[in-house]
XYZ file of C-alpha atoms in Angstrom:
480
model
C -19.485 35.498 -8.461
C -18.090 32.362 -10.102
C -16.035 30.027 -7.948
C -12.379 29.631 -8.844
C -11.465 26.044 -9.702
C -9.387 24.156 -7.127
C -7.299 21.246 -8.355
C -6.867 18.448 -5.801
C -5.983 16.000 -8.578
C -2.681 17.365 -9.833
C 0.359 15.544 -8.444
C 2.863 18.188 -9.495
C 5.378 20.087 -7.381
C 4.047 23.473 -6.282
C 5.512 26.247 -8.504
C 6.954 28.060 -5.486
C 9.037 24.957 -4.715
C 10.694 24.636 -8.125
C 14.399 25.464 -7.621
C 14.737 27.653 -10.719
C 17.634 29.695 -9.372
C 19.571 26.593 -8.338
C 19.073 25.046 -11.773
C 20.068 28.323 -13.435
C 23.305 28.471 -11.445
C 24.166 24.862 -12.248
C 23.355 25.412 -15.937
C 25.562 28.516 -16.177
C 28.416 26.694 -14.489
C 28.070 23.613 -16.715
C 27.661 25.531 -19.969
C 30.552 27.849 -19.115
C 32.933 24.911 -18.723
C 33.888 23.434 -22.123
C 34.875 20.068 -20.646
C 31.288 19.768 -19.355
C 29.337 21.681 -21.991
C 30.711 19.879 -25.052
C 29.935 16.300 -23.924
C 26.705 17.590 -22.403
C 25.494 18.868 -25.767
C 26.661 15.799 -27.708
C 25.226 12.274 -27.724
C 25.841 10.647 -24.365
C 26.921 7.107 -23.449
C 24.190 4.487 -23.198
C 24.426 4.270 -19.409
C 24.330 8.042 -19.056
C 26.594 10.897 -18.005
C 29.209 9.227 -15.790
C 29.768 12.088 -13.309
C 26.054 12.068 -12.547
C 26.090 8.312 -12.049
C 28.871 8.776 -9.498
C 26.997 11.562 -7.713
C 23.753 9.566 -7.618
C 25.579 6.526 -6.223
C 27.096 8.661 -3.427
C 23.792 10.447 -2.744
C 21.776 7.232 -2.523
C 24.464 5.571 -0.388
C 24.212 8.393 2.148
C 20.414 8.320 2.221
C 19.710 4.577 2.284
C 22.750 3.568 4.408
C 23.124 0.043 3.034
C 25.729 -2.445 4.167
C 27.984 -1.407 1.299
C 28.296 1.726 -0.788
C 26.399 1.817 -4.064
C 28.728 1.536 -7.060
C 28.181 3.745 -10.131
C 27.897 0.675 -12.356
C 24.568 -0.071 -10.639
C 23.171 3.249 -11.952
C 21.645 3.950 -15.368
C 20.479 7.470 -16.282
C 16.949 7.605 -17.701
C 14.420 10.056 -19.084
C 12.319 9.829 -15.918
C 10.325 7.103 -14.198
C 7.613 6.765 -16.862
C 9.991 6.634 -19.811
C 12.193 4.179 -17.946
C 9.309 1.855 -17.103
C 8.724 1.536 -20.844
C 12.430 0.780 -21.410
C 12.437 -1.847 -18.648
C 9.564 -3.626 -20.370
C 11.283 -3.381 -23.760
C 14.368 -5.184 -22.481
C 13.112 -7.471 -19.713
C 9.627 -8.632 -20.675
C 7.960 -10.422 -23.544
C 4.178 -10.246 -24.092
C 3.982 -14.003 -24.667
C 6.585 -15.439 -22.287
C 5.880 -12.979 -19.446
C 2.621 -14.270 -18.037
C 1.264 -11.340 -16.066
C 1.885 -7.851 -14.740
C 1.038 -7.838 -11.023
C 0.110 -4.336 -9.867
C -0.540 -3.210 -6.326
C -4.115 -1.946 -6.035
C -4.960 0.868 -5.750
C -2.313 1.593 -8.345
C -0.633 4.481 -10.116
C -3.193 4.497 -12.905
C -1.035 6.008 -15.670
C 1.294 3.004 -15.476
C -1.465 0.801 -16.892
C -1.167 2.320 -20.363
C 2.610 1.840 -20.332
C 2.117 -1.869 -19.640
C -0.582 -2.149 -22.289
C 1.617 -0.378 -24.846
C 4.218 -3.083 -24.167
C 1.720 -5.767 -25.227
C 0.156 -6.674 -21.891
C -3.448 -5.660 -22.524
C -5.623 -8.189 -20.703
C -2.712 -9.441 -18.600
C -2.701 -6.816 -15.838
C -3.609 -8.293 -12.456
C -4.516 -6.438 -9.246
C -2.955 -7.279 -5.875
C -4.638 -5.655 -2.857
C -2.941 -3.749 -0.045
C -3.404 -4.076 3.681
C -1.840 -2.027 6.486
C 1.614 -3.478 5.710
C 1.395 -2.896 1.988
C 1.048 -5.391 -0.842
C -0.761 -8.603 0.211
C 1.940 -11.241 -0.193
C -0.301 -14.269 0.402
C -2.747 -13.088 -2.254
C 0.116 -12.516 -4.710
C 1.550 -15.986 -4.116
C -1.810 -17.703 -4.642
C -2.503 -15.829 -7.852
C 0.970 -16.397 -9.327
C 0.666 -20.103 -8.592
C -2.758 -20.149 -10.277
C -1.381 -18.227 -13.265
C 1.410 -20.758 -13.683
C -1.021 -23.676 -13.485
C -3.324 -22.107 -16.082
C -0.390 -21.471 -18.431
C 0.781 -25.091 -18.150
C -2.704 -26.443 -18.817
C -3.430 -24.233 -21.842
C -0.122 -22.945 -23.221
C -1.081 -23.020 -26.890
C -4.489 -21.438 -26.333
C -2.898 -18.538 -24.466
C -0.333 -17.905 -27.150
C -2.771 -18.260 -30.055
C -5.068 -15.714 -28.398
C -2.228 -13.234 -27.886
C -0.864 -13.576 -31.403
C -4.283 -13.228 -33.010
C -4.924 -10.054 -31.030
C -1.571 -8.545 -31.968
C -1.421 -9.105 -35.745
C -3.047 -11.134 -38.538
C -1.528 -14.607 -38.776
C -2.871 -17.971 -39.930
C -3.489 -20.876 -37.557
C -1.386 -22.989 -39.932
C 1.552 -20.663 -39.399
C 1.096 -20.791 -35.625
C 0.965 -24.584 -35.575
C 4.057 -24.838 -37.791
C 5.953 -22.335 -35.603
C 5.144 -24.195 -32.388
C 5.075 -27.804 -33.599
C 8.278 -28.855 -31.834
C 7.699 -27.052 -28.547
C 6.769 -29.233 -25.547
C 3.251 -28.435 -24.353
C 4.078 -28.548 -20.638
C 7.111 -26.266 -20.912
C 6.114 -23.655 -23.458
C 8.987 -21.267 -24.160
C 7.816 -19.248 -27.155
C 8.873 -15.582 -27.214
C 8.430 -12.711 -29.606
C 11.768 -11.121 -28.761
C 15.142 -12.549 -29.766
C 17.633 -13.787 -27.186
C 20.273 -11.172 -26.392
C 23.265 -11.472 -24.040
C 22.449 -8.240 -22.173
C 18.805 -9.183 -21.569
C 16.761 -11.616 -19.516
C 13.034 -12.157 -20.024
C 11.234 -12.539 -16.704
C 8.220 -14.804 -16.307
C 6.335 -12.225 -14.183
C 6.546 -8.467 -13.546
C 5.475 -7.020 -10.176
C 4.872 -3.275 -9.937
C 4.502 -1.193 -6.783
C 5.190 2.169 -5.169
C 6.424 0.860 -1.788
C 7.059 4.140 0.033
C 4.340 6.816 0.412
C 2.395 5.093 -2.323
C 0.394 6.855 -4.993
C -2.515 6.906 -4.267
C -2.844 5.229 -0.858
C 0.166 6.940 0.826
C 0.983 3.606 2.507
C 4.535 2.447 3.171
C 5.304 -1.242 2.757
C 6.827 -2.856 5.849
C 10.352 -4.279 5.810
C 8.982 -7.803 6.330
C 6.778 -7.421 3.248
C 9.689 -6.137 1.182
C 11.702 -9.177 2.162
C 8.815 -11.528 1.346
C 8.328 -9.788 -1.989
C 11.954 -10.419 -2.958
C 11.649 -14.060 -1.920
C 8.549 -14.503 -4.084
C 10.275 -12.796 -7.019
C 13.205 -15.168 -6.753
C 10.951 -18.211 -6.446
C 8.743 -17.380 -9.432
C 11.252 -15.709 -11.788
C 9.691 -12.268 -11.322
C 11.091 -8.785 -11.669
C 9.943 -6.299 -9.033
C 9.758 -2.780 -10.481
C 9.352 -0.122 -7.799
C 8.706 3.556 -8.371
C 10.824 5.080 -5.587
C 10.003 8.683 -6.429
C 8.672 9.933 -3.080
C 11.294 8.510 -0.711
C 13.056 11.832 -0.069
C 9.779 13.659 0.582
C 9.317 12.475 4.153
C 8.761 14.069 7.547
C 8.059 13.130 11.131
C 4.404 13.217 12.136
C 5.336 13.973 15.752
C 8.558 16.009 15.718
C 9.780 18.890 13.568
C 13.202 17.953 12.284
C 14.804 17.028 9.003
C 14.835 13.363 8.023
C 18.113 12.736 6.221
C 17.904 8.947 6.159
C 15.378 6.720 4.425
C 12.449 5.355 6.399
C 12.926 1.915 4.820
C 15.447 0.203 2.565
C 14.165 -0.062 -0.973
C 13.149 -3.410 -2.424
C 16.277 -3.248 -4.595
C 18.352 -2.886 -1.411
C 16.652 -5.938 0.075
C 17.363 -7.889 -3.116
C 20.988 -6.789 -2.975
C 21.618 -8.140 0.523
C 18.959 -10.729 1.439
C 20.505 -14.205 1.772
C 23.713 -12.947 0.217
C 22.015 -11.185 -2.689
C 22.136 -12.079 -6.391
C 25.073 -14.200 -7.495
C 27.984 -12.785 -9.509
C 26.889 -11.718 -12.966
C 23.202 -12.037 -12.056
C 20.436 -9.734 -13.266
C 18.779 -9.839 -9.848
C 15.045 -9.612 -9.216
C 14.434 -5.922 -8.474
C 14.981 -2.528 -10.038
C 14.490 0.862 -8.397
C 12.918 3.430 -10.703
C 13.948 6.885 -9.482
C 13.239 10.392 -10.718
C 14.118 14.040 -10.157
C 10.609 15.126 -11.183
C 9.309 15.538 -7.636
C 12.456 17.048 -6.098
C 13.657 19.334 -8.912
C 10.883 19.471 -11.494
C 9.258 17.173 -14.066
C 10.516 19.379 -16.875
C 14.050 18.105 -16.243
C 12.918 14.789 -17.788
C 15.706 13.011 -15.925
C 15.690 9.949 -13.718
C 17.807 6.980 -12.773
C 17.490 3.237 -12.349
C 19.408 1.129 -9.880
C 19.842 -2.624 -9.982
C 22.714 -5.051 -10.466
C 25.451 -3.882 -12.806
C 24.366 -6.474 -15.367
C 20.734 -5.366 -15.228
C 21.576 -1.660 -15.506
C 23.832 -2.260 -18.492
C 21.111 -4.314 -20.174
C 18.600 -1.547 -19.519
C 20.918 0.925 -21.224
C 20.816 -1.263 -24.345
C 17.133 -0.572 -25.048
C 16.964 0.416 -28.699
C 15.993 4.038 -28.022
C 18.920 4.509 -25.614
C 21.448 2.668 -27.744
C 20.467 4.713 -30.787
C 20.649 8.166 -29.239
C 22.531 7.612 -26.005
C 21.002 8.047 -22.581
C 18.175 10.524 -22.273
C 18.607 14.023 -20.841
C 22.336 14.361 -21.386
C 22.534 18.135 -20.911
C 20.126 18.078 -17.952
C 22.326 15.383 -16.425
C 25.260 17.807 -16.333
C 23.142 20.341 -14.418
C 21.926 17.792 -11.879
C 25.445 16.496 -11.410
C 26.501 20.003 -10.356
C 23.506 20.328 -8.020
C 24.440 17.097 -6.259
C 28.206 17.642 -6.124
C 27.721 21.088 -4.564
C 25.179 19.822 -2.029
C 22.613 22.354 -3.284
C 20.008 19.724 -4.148
C 20.378 17.960 -0.816
C 19.853 21.274 1.023
C 16.823 22.037 -1.153
C 15.271 18.691 -0.231
C 15.923 18.851 3.506
C 15.563 22.599 4.139
C 12.803 23.522 1.671
C 10.821 20.565 0.346
C 10.464 18.485 3.495
C 9.194 21.371 5.682
C 6.943 22.777 2.953
C 5.215 19.507 2.124
C 5.040 18.591 5.810
C 3.111 21.805 6.429
C 0.760 21.118 3.513
C 0.204 17.560 4.727
C -0.525 18.814 8.229
C -2.996 21.385 6.899
C -4.781 18.858 4.679
C -5.087 16.280 7.466
C -6.369 18.993 9.821
C -8.960 20.158 7.299
C -10.146 16.598 6.738
C -10.471 16.118 10.491
C -12.537 19.311 10.886
C -14.715 19.274 7.760
C -14.911 15.665 6.547
C -14.553 13.421 9.607
C -17.861 14.638 11.159
C -19.535 13.452 7.947
C -18.185 9.923 8.382
C -15.169 10.244 6.066
C -12.142 8.245 7.247
C -8.515 7.898 6.224
C -7.318 4.282 6.068
C -4.025 3.507 7.781
C -1.201 5.093 5.817
C 1.680 3.069 7.222
C 2.603 0.238 9.532
C 2.433 2.121 12.772
C 5.252 4.451 11.763
C 5.391 8.104 12.714
C 6.807 9.103 9.329
C 4.601 10.514 6.566
C 5.459 11.607 3.061
C 4.611 11.832 -0.607
C 1.958 13.983 -2.276
C -1.380 12.310 -1.505
C -4.071 11.396 0.989
C -6.534 8.548 0.423
C -9.960 8.967 1.994
C -12.942 6.639 2.358
C -16.513 7.911 2.034
C -19.234 6.590 4.331
C -21.803 4.188 2.893
C -23.783 4.388 0.717
C -21.981 7.302 -1.010
C -20.246 6.576 -4.303
C -17.079 8.470 -5.147
C -17.959 8.903 -8.826
C -21.136 10.795 -7.892
C -19.357 12.919 -5.297
C -16.500 13.948 -7.583
C -18.882 14.653 -10.466
C -20.935 17.081 -8.368
C -17.756 18.514 -6.808
C -16.584 19.501 -10.280
C -19.948 20.679 -11.577
C -21.156 22.693 -8.579
C -18.096 23.437 -6.419
C -15.402 23.581 -9.148
C -13.213 21.134 -7.221
C -11.206 18.724 -9.368
C -10.570 15.487 -7.486
C -10.271 11.869 -8.705
C -12.550 8.998 -7.692
C -11.066 5.760 -6.421
C -12.130 3.841 -9.531
C -9.440 5.775 -11.427
C -6.825 3.809 -9.481
C -8.185 0.352 -10.170
C -6.012 -1.948 -12.269
C -7.342 -1.692 -15.806
C -8.998 -4.900 -16.972
C -8.956 -6.531 -13.522
C -11.310 -4.518 -11.341
C -13.931 -7.191 -10.686
C -12.712 -8.160 -7.220
C -10.644 -5.185 -6.073
C -12.608 -1.959 -6.373
C -12.450 1.473 -4.763
C -15.973 2.753 -5.287
C -15.970 4.838 -2.103
C -12.410 6.189 -2.177
C -11.124 9.606 -3.231
C -7.508 10.724 -3.604
C -6.537 14.226 -2.468
C -3.277 15.828 -3.591
C -1.871 18.342 -1.114
C 1.110 19.191 -3.320
C -0.258 21.547 -5.968
C -2.632 24.104 -4.463
C -1.694 26.879 -2.009
C -2.493 25.965 1.617
C -5.523 28.272 1.871
C -6.992 26.884 -1.355
C -6.265 23.367 -0.144
C -8.449 24.022 2.911
C -11.117 25.686 0.767
C -11.176 22.694 -1.583
C -11.735 20.281 1.303
C -14.498 22.546 2.690
C -16.250 22.511 -0.689
C -15.910 18.730 -0.845
C -17.617 18.582 2.562
C -20.536 20.589 1.177
C -20.954 18.062 -1.634
C -20.925 15.147 0.780
C -23.442 16.939 3.009
C -25.687 17.441 -0.016
C -25.762 13.699 -0.717
C -26.378 12.925 2.937
C -29.268 15.369 2.939
C -27.961 17.227 5.956
C -26.905 20.539 4.442
C -23.529 21.975 5.393
C -21.153 20.565 7.966
C -21.718 22.066 11.400
C -18.041 23.081 11.268
C -18.368 25.087 8.049
C -17.699 28.465 9.657
C -15.110 27.310 12.158
C -11.959 29.428 11.952
C -8.745 27.412 11.854
C -5.340 28.776 12.842
C -2.869 26.701 10.853
C 0.558 26.431 12.549
C 3.699 26.890 10.521
C 5.895 23.805 10.212
C 9.501 24.772 10.862
C-alpha cells in the first residue's frame, strides 16, 4: 500500500480554521448595504478603505497597548505582506543609493526574490540570530564595513550595477557622474518625490515567532535595532504576521496582549520618537493571511503618517487605489463586530497551541533520542507562537540528504535549512543541518506520523534502524 504524502513544508492555515461562515456573514452584510457596497466595488482611496483603517488602529491599540492610541493616519491598507514589501521597496529604496538589504538569517526565503526583483541582486546580506534574535553587533560591523567600501569605490559599485541592469556606454556613465564628489556619491535611479525618502540601508526581519526559527527578538534587541537604523539611515521592515498567534507554554489561557512591542512601536516612542513630519525608521508589515485566510489578499502597514501616505503613492496603488477594496469592507465588519477577535482568541490560539504541543511532544519522543535538538526559540519566555519549529540534526547528518530521502521513501515533504539561507550570501551563515517543520497545515495525527517517518529516515542514515520509541503509543491531551 502506497504511503500518503504528508506536507510539513506548507505554512498555510489549516482548512478547518478558515472562518468561512464569518466571512460570508460579513460579506452579506456589506454587500446588502449600498453605502458600503458601492464604494467597496469602486476604486478605493490610495491609503485604503477608511473604516477599516479606523478598525485596524483600534484593534492594534488594544493588542499592543502602546503609550498612546494608534491613529488611523498611521495605517495604509495593502494587498498582503508580500505585495506590500514590493511597494515599500518601490517607494523607499533605490538599487544604487541603497547599499544593502540586511536580512536576518535564517530568513523567510521567498522575500529574497522580492528584493532581487527590486534591483538588489547581489546586495542581500545575511545577519545571524542568537537566543535574543538578530545579532546587533554583527549588523553594526557589517554596515560600517559596507559604508567604508562604498566610500572607497563609489564609481566602481555604480558602474557594476548599471552594467548589470541595462546596456549603457562607459562614456555615458562618466558624463552622467562627472560632477559628483567621489567621497559623497549620491547617484540614484529614482527621481526625488516629496512623499518619498530613499534609505541608505534596508533591514528585514520577522521579530516575533520568526519564520523559520520561531525565535522572538528581545525588547533590548528591538531598541538597539532602532538605534542602529537611526544612526545609519536604515529602514527596518518587519513582517509582523504571527503576533496574534501566541499561547502560553505553561498555562492554558487566552493571550489578548502582545508578547512584545513591535519594532515600529519602539521607533514611535524611543527617545521621543521620530520628529514631526518625519518618515521614521521602521514599518510594520501586517497581514490577515494567517488569521483569516491568504485568499483575502489584504494586509496593512503601520508607520508614521508621512511614511504611510508615501507608501500609498506607489504607482500601482495610485493608479488603481489601494488593493483589496471589497475585501476591506468585509474585514472592517469582522473587526467592528468583534467576530475576528473572538476567532483569534477562542479558535486559532487554542488550535495552534494544541498542534504546537503535539509537534513538540512527537519530536521529544521520536527525534530527540536520535540526537535531534531544537535551538532556543525565545529569550527565556514562556510564550510560543507562529507556525513553525526549527530542528537541528546531529553531526554528521546533512539536511539535504535527509529531506531528499524523506520525500522519496517516506513521502514526507519538509524543507532543508539551506532553503532559508540568504540568497547570494550563504558563505559564512549556513544551515546545513537544520530542518523546518510546519505544524499548521496537517491534521494532528498526520503531523505525528510525519515526524515518526522523519525519525525512520534519520535512523537509516545513522545505521541504527528504527527509533526504539517507534511503537510507543502517545495520548495527546486536548488544549482548552
